[in-house]
Short mmCIF file of C-alpha atoms in Angstrom, two decimals:
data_model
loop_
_atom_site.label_atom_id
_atom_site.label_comp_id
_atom_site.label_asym_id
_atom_site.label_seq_id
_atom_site.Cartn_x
_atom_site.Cartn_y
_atom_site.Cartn_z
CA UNK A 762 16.03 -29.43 3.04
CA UNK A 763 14.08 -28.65 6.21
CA UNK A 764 10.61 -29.68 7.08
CA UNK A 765 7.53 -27.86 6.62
CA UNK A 766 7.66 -25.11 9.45
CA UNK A 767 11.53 -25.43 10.18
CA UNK A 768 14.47 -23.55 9.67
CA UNK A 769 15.74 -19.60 10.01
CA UNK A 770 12.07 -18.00 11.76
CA UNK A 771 12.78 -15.12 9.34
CA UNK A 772 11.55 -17.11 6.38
CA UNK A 773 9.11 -18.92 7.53
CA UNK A 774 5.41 -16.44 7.34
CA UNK A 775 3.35 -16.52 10.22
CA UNK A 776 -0.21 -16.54 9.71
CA UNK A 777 -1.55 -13.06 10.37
CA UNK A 778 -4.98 -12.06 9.33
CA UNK A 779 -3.74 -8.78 7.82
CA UNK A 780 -0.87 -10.12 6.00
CA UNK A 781 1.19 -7.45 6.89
CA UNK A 782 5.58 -7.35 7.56
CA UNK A 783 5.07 -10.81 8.71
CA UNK A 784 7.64 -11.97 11.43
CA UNK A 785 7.88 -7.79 11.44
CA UNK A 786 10.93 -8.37 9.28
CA UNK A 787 10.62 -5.33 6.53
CA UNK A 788 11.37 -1.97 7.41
CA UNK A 789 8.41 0.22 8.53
CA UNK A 790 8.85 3.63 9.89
CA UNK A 791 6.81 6.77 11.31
CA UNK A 792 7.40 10.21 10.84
CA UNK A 793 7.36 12.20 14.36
CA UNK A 794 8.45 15.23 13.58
CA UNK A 795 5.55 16.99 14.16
CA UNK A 796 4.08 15.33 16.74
CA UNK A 797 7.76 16.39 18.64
CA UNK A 798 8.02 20.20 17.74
CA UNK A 799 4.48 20.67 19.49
CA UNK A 800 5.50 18.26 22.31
CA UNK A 801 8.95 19.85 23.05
CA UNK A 802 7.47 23.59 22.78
CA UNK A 803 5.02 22.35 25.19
CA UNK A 804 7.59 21.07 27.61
CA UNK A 805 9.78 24.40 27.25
CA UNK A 806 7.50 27.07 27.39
CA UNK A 807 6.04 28.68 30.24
CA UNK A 808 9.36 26.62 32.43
CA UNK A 809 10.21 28.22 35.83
CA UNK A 810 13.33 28.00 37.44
CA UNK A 811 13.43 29.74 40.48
CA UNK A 812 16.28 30.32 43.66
CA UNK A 813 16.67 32.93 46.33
CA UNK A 814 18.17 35.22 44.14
CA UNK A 815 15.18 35.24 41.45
CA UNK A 816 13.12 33.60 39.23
CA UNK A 817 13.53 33.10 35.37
CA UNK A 818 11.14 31.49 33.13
CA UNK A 819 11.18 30.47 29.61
CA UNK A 820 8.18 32.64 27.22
CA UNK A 821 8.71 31.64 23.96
CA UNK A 822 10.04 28.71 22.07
CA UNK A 823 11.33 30.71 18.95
CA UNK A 824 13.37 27.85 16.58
CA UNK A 825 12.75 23.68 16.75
CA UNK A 826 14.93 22.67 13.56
CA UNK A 827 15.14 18.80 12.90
CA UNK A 828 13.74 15.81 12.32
CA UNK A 829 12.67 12.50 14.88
CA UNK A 830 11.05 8.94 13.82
CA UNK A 831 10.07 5.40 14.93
CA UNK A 832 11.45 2.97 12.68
CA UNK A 833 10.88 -1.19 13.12
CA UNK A 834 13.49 -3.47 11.28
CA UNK A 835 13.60 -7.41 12.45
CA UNK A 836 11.35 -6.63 15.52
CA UNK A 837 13.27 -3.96 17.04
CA UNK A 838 12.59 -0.46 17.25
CA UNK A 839 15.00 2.04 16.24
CA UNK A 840 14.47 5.80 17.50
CA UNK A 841 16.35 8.84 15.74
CA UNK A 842 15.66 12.26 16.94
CA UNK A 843 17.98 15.73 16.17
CA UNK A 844 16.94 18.89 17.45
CA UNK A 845 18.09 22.40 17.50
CA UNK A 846 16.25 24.69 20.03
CA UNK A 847 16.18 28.34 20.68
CA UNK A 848 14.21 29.90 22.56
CA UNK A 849 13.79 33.02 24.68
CA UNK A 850 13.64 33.48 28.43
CA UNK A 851 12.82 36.29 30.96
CA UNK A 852 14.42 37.07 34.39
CA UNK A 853 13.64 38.87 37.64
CA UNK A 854 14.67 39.58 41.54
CA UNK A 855 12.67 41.21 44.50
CA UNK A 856 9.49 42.75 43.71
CA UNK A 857 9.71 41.27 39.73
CA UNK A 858 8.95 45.16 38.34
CA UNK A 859 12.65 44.52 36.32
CA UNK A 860 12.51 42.11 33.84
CA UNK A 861 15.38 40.81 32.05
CA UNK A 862 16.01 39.16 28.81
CA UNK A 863 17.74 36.87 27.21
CA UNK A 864 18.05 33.89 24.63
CA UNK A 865 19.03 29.69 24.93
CA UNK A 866 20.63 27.52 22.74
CA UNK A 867 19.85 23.47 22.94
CA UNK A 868 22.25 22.57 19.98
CA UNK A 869 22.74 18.83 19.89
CA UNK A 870 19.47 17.11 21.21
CA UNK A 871 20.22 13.30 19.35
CA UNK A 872 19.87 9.70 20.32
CA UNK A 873 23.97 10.03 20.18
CA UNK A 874 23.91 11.85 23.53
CA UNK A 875 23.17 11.58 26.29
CA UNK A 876 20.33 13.78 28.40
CA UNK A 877 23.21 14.97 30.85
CA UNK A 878 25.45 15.44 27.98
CA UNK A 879 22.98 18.21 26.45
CA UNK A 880 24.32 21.76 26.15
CA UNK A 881 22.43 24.39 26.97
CA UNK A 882 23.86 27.89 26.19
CA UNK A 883 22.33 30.80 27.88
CA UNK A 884 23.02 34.46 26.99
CA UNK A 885 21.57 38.14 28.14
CA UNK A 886 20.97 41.44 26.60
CA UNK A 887 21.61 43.61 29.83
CA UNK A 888 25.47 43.78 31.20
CA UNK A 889 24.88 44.90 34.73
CA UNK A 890 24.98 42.24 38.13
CA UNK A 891 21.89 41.02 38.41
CA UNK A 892 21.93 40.26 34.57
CA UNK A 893 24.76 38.06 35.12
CA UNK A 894 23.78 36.39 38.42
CA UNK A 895 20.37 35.54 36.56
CA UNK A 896 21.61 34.21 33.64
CA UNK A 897 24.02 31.92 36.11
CA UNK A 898 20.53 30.49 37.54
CA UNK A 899 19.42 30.19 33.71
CA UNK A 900 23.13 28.37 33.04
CA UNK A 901 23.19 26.07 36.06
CA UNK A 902 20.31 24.56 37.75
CA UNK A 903 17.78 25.73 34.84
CA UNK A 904 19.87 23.85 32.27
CA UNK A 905 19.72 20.66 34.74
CA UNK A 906 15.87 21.15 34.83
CA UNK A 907 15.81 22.09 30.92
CA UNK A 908 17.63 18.52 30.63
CA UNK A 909 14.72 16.59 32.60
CA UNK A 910 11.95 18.07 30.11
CA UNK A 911 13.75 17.02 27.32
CA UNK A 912 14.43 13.58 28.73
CA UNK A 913 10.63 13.23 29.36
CA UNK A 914 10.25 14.26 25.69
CA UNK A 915 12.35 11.42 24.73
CA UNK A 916 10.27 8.61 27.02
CA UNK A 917 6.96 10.22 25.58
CA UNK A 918 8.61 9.84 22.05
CA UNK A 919 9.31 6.10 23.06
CA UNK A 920 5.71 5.83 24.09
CA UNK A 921 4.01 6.81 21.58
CA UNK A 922 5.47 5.93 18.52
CA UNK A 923 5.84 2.24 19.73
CA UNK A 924 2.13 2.06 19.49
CA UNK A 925 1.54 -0.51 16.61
CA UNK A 926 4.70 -0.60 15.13
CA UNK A 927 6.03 -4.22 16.30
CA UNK A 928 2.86 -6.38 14.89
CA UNK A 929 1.70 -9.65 16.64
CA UNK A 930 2.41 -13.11 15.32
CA UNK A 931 0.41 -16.19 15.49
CA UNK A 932 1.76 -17.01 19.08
CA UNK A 933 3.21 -14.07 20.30
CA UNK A 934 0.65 -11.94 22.71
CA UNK A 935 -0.63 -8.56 21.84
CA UNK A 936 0.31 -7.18 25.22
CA UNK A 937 4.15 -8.27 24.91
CA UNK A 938 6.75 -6.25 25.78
CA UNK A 939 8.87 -4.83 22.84
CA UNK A 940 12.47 -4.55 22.25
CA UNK A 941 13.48 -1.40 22.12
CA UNK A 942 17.10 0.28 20.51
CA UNK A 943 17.99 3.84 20.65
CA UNK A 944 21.07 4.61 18.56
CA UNK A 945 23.36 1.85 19.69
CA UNK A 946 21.66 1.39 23.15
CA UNK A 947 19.35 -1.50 23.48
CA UNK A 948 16.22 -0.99 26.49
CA UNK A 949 12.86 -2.25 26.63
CA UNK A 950 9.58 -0.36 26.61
CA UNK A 951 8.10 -0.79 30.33
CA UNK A 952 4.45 -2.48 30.44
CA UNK A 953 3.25 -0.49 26.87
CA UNK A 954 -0.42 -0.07 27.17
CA UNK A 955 -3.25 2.31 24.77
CA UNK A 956 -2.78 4.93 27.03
CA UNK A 957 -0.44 7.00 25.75
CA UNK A 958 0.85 10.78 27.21
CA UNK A 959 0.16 13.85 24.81
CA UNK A 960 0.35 17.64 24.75
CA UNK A 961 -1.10 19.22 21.85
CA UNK A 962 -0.36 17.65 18.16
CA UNK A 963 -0.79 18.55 14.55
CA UNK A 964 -3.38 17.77 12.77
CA UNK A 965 -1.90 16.08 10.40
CA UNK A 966 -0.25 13.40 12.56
CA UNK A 967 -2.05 10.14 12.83
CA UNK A 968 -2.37 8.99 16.48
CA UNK A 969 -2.76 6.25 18.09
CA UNK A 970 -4.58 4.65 21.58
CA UNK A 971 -6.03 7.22 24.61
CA UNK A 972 -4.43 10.26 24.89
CA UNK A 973 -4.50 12.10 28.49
CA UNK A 974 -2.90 15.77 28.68
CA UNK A 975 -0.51 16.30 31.22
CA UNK A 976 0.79 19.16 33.61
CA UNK A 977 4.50 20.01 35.19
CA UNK A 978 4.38 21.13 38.93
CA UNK A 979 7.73 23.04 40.41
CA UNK A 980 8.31 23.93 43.72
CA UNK A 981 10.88 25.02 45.91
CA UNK A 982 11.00 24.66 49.37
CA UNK A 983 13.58 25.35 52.66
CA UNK A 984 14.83 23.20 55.58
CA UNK A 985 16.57 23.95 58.25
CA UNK A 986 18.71 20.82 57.94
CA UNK A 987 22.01 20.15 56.07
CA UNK A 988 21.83 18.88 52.94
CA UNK A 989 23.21 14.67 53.57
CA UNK A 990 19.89 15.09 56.02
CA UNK A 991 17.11 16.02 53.75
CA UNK A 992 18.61 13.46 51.22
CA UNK A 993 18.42 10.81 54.02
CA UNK A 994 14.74 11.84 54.28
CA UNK A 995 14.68 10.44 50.86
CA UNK A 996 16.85 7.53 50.59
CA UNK A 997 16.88 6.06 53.94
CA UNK A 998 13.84 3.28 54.43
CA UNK A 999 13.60 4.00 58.42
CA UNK A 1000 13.23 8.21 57.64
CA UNK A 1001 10.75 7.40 55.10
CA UNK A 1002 8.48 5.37 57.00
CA UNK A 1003 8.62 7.99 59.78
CA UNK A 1004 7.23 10.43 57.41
CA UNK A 1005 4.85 8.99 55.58
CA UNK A 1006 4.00 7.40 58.92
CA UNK A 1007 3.63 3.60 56.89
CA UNK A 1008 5.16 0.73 55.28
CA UNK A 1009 8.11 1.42 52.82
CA UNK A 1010 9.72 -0.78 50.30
CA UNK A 1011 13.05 0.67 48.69
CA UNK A 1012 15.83 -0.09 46.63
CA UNK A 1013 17.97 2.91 47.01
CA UNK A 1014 20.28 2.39 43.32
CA UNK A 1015 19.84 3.13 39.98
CA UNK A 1016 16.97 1.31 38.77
CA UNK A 1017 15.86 0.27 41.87
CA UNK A 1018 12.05 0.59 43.02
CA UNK A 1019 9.91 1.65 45.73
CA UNK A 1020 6.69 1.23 47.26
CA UNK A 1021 5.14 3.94 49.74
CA UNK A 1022 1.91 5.23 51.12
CA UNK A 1023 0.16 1.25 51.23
CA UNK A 1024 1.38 0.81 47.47
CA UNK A 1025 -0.39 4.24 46.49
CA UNK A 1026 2.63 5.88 45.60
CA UNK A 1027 5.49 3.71 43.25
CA UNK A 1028 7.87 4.34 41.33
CA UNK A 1029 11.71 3.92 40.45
CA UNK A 1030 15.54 5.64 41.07
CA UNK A 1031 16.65 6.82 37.77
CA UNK A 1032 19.44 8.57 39.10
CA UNK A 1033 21.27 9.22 42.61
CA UNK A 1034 24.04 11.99 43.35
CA UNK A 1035 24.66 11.66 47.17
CA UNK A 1036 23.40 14.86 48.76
CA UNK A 1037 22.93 16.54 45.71
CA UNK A 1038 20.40 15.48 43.29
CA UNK A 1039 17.76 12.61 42.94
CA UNK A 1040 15.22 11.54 39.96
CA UNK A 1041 12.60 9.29 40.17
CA UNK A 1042 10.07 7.49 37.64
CA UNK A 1043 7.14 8.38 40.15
CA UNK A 1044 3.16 7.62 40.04
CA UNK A 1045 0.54 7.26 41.56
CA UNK A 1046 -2.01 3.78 41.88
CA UNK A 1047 -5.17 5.52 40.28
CA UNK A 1048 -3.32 6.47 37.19
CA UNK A 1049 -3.33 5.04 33.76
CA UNK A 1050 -1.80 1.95 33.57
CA UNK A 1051 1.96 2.14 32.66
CA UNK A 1052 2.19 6.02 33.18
CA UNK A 1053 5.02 7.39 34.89
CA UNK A 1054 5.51 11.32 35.71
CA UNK A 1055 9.51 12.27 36.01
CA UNK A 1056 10.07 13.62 39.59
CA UNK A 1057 13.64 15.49 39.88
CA UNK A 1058 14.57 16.77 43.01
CA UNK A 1059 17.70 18.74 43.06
CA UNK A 1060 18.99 19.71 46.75
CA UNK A 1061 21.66 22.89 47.81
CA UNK A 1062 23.09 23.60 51.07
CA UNK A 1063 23.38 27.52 51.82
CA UNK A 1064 24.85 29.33 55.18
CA UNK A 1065 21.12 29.71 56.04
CA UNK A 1066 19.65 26.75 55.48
CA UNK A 1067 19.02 23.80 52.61
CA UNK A 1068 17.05 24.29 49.35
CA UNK A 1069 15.12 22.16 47.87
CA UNK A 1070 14.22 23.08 44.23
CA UNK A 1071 11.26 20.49 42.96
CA UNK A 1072 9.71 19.49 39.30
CA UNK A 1073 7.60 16.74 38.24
CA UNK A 1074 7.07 16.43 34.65
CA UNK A 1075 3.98 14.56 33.41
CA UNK A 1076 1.34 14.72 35.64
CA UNK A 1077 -1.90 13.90 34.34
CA UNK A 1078 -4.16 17.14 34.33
CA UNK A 1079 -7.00 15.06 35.98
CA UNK A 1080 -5.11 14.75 39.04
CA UNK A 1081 -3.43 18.09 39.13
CA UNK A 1082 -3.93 19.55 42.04
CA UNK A 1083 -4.24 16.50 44.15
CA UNK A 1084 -1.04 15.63 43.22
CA UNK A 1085 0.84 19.06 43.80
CA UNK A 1086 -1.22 19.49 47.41
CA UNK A 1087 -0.22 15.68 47.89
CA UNK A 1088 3.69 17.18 47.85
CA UNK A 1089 3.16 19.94 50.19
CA UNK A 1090 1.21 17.54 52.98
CA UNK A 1091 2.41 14.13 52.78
CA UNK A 1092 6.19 15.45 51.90
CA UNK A 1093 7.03 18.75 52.48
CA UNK A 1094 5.32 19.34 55.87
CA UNK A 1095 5.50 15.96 57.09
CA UNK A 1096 9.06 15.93 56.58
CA UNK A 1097 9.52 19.50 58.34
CA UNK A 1098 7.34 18.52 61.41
CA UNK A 1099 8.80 15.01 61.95
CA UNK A 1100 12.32 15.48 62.20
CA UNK A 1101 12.17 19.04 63.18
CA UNK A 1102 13.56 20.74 59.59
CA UNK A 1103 11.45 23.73 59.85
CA UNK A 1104 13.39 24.52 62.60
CA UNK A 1105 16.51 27.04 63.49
CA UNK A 1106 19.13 25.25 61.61
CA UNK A 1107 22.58 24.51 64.29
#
């Protein structure tokens, strides 16, 4: 027989002054379902995706059908989420007088894929060119921005329904990190704190800690460079400290961090195509503690010159326009002006 206070942890009760799932060992779920339709219809609607050729944005989020929850069994939390989204989208070129319509189909938004793995299946009403070069734009690089909002969704879902759900034990700390497994993926909650980021919910959802509304800033902007350069601009620790004029610290990989602008400005490297594509975990010092805005940048060489198409997803409204005028200085122009990208490309 073991002694007093030996033996398998999961039978042994912790002292906690609520009594409640001690050792968190029964099963306790919420219900986010609500609290996600309003979230994800806040992400979708009112989305620009603009190129040369025109500029489509999404007006109305027309079906969410599904379900999503935060479950806790033996101290790990288990997220399930399935969604099926329509919703309806608008399209225009030149002077914008035009508009076309059409409809898109998110059919398999689960913890079993994943984000890059999403469909999105665009259609339009009209038949003629322009119809069908504008629903390409909806089809290409709006479902790759389409695929970012929804994978902020899913962090914001991780956020906030981890709130309370793992409870402390007699030694463990309140502020310790928690274990966290999606589906059959196992990754851990980075630095959870009160603050916790919110659009709009229903009423009847209970929630939980400080909730601070957020904004989505896109942008698009053109250098006269070729595409490997303005991802150098990016990537490469001696081009960034010539821009931002400062000390950098980088780890250019896939969960690798960096430090720029004296520490204002940190983040991480979600994910890296060479010349092509790069999305960041991105903040800045003043905000909450633990919050983290989604920056995808998503670059495209052309016979005139290189596009940049921008969007940052979860930018506290506070800091709004600070932020998005932050871009256009301390990036955008900086970059153009110090290696010459505003320039006649050669």
């Amino acid at each position: 027989m073991a002694k007093w206070g030996e033996g398998d942890p999961r039978w042994i009760v912790e002292e906690r002054a609520d009594a409640k799932n001690v050792n968190n060992w029964h099963w306790t779920e919420k219900n986010a379902t609500a609290w996600s339709t309003e979230k994800i219809k806040g992400l979708l609607t009112g989305l620009k995706i603009k190129e040369d050729l025109g500029e489509c944005e999404i007006t109305e989020v027309t079906k969410i059908e599904g379900e999503a929850s935060a479950s806790n069994r033996k101290a790990k939390l288990i997220f399930f989420y399935e969604w099926e989204i329509t919703a309806n989208w608008t399209g225009s070129v030149g002077d914008g007088k035009t508009k076309y319509k059409g409809t898109l189909t998110i059919p398999n938004l689960s913890e079993e894929n994943d984000i890059k793995d999403i469909d999105v299946s665009v259609s339009v009403k009209s038949t003629n060119e322009i119809a069908y070069k504008l629903k390409e734009l909806m089809r290409t690089t709006g479902a790759s921005i389409i695929q970012e909002c929804l994978g902020q969704y899913i962090r914001d879902l991780k956020e906030e329904y981890s709130q309370g759900m793992i409870l402390s034990t007699k030694d463990s700390p309140t502020t310790a990190k928690k274990n966290v497994k999606t589906g059959s993926t196992d990754t851990k909650i980075m630095n959870m704190v009160d603050l916790r980021v919110s659009q709009q919910t229903d009423s009847s959802t209970t929630t939980v800690g400080v909730k601070i509304a957020t904004k989505k800033i896109t942008d698009e902007q053109h250098f006269k460079c070729r595409a490997a350069e303005l991802y150098r601009a990016f990537t490469e620790k001696e081009m960034v400290q010539a821009f931002t004029r400062g000390p950098v610290e980088m780890e250019v990989e896939k969960g690798g961090t960096f430090s720029i602008l004296g520490g204002n400005v940190t983040g991480k490297f979600v994910d890296l195509v060479p010349h092509e594509k790069i999305v960041q975990l991105w903040r800045f010092k003043s905000w909450p503690d633990a919050h983290y805005s989604t920056v995808t940048l998503n670059i495209k060489e052309t016979e005139e010159d290189t596009v940049l198409t921008f969007f940052q997803a979860g930018v506290p409204e506070s800091d709004y326009e600070r932020t998005r005028e932050g871009w256009r200085t301390y990036y955008w122009q900086s970059i153009k002006q110090t290696f010459a990208f505003g320039s006649t490309l050669l």
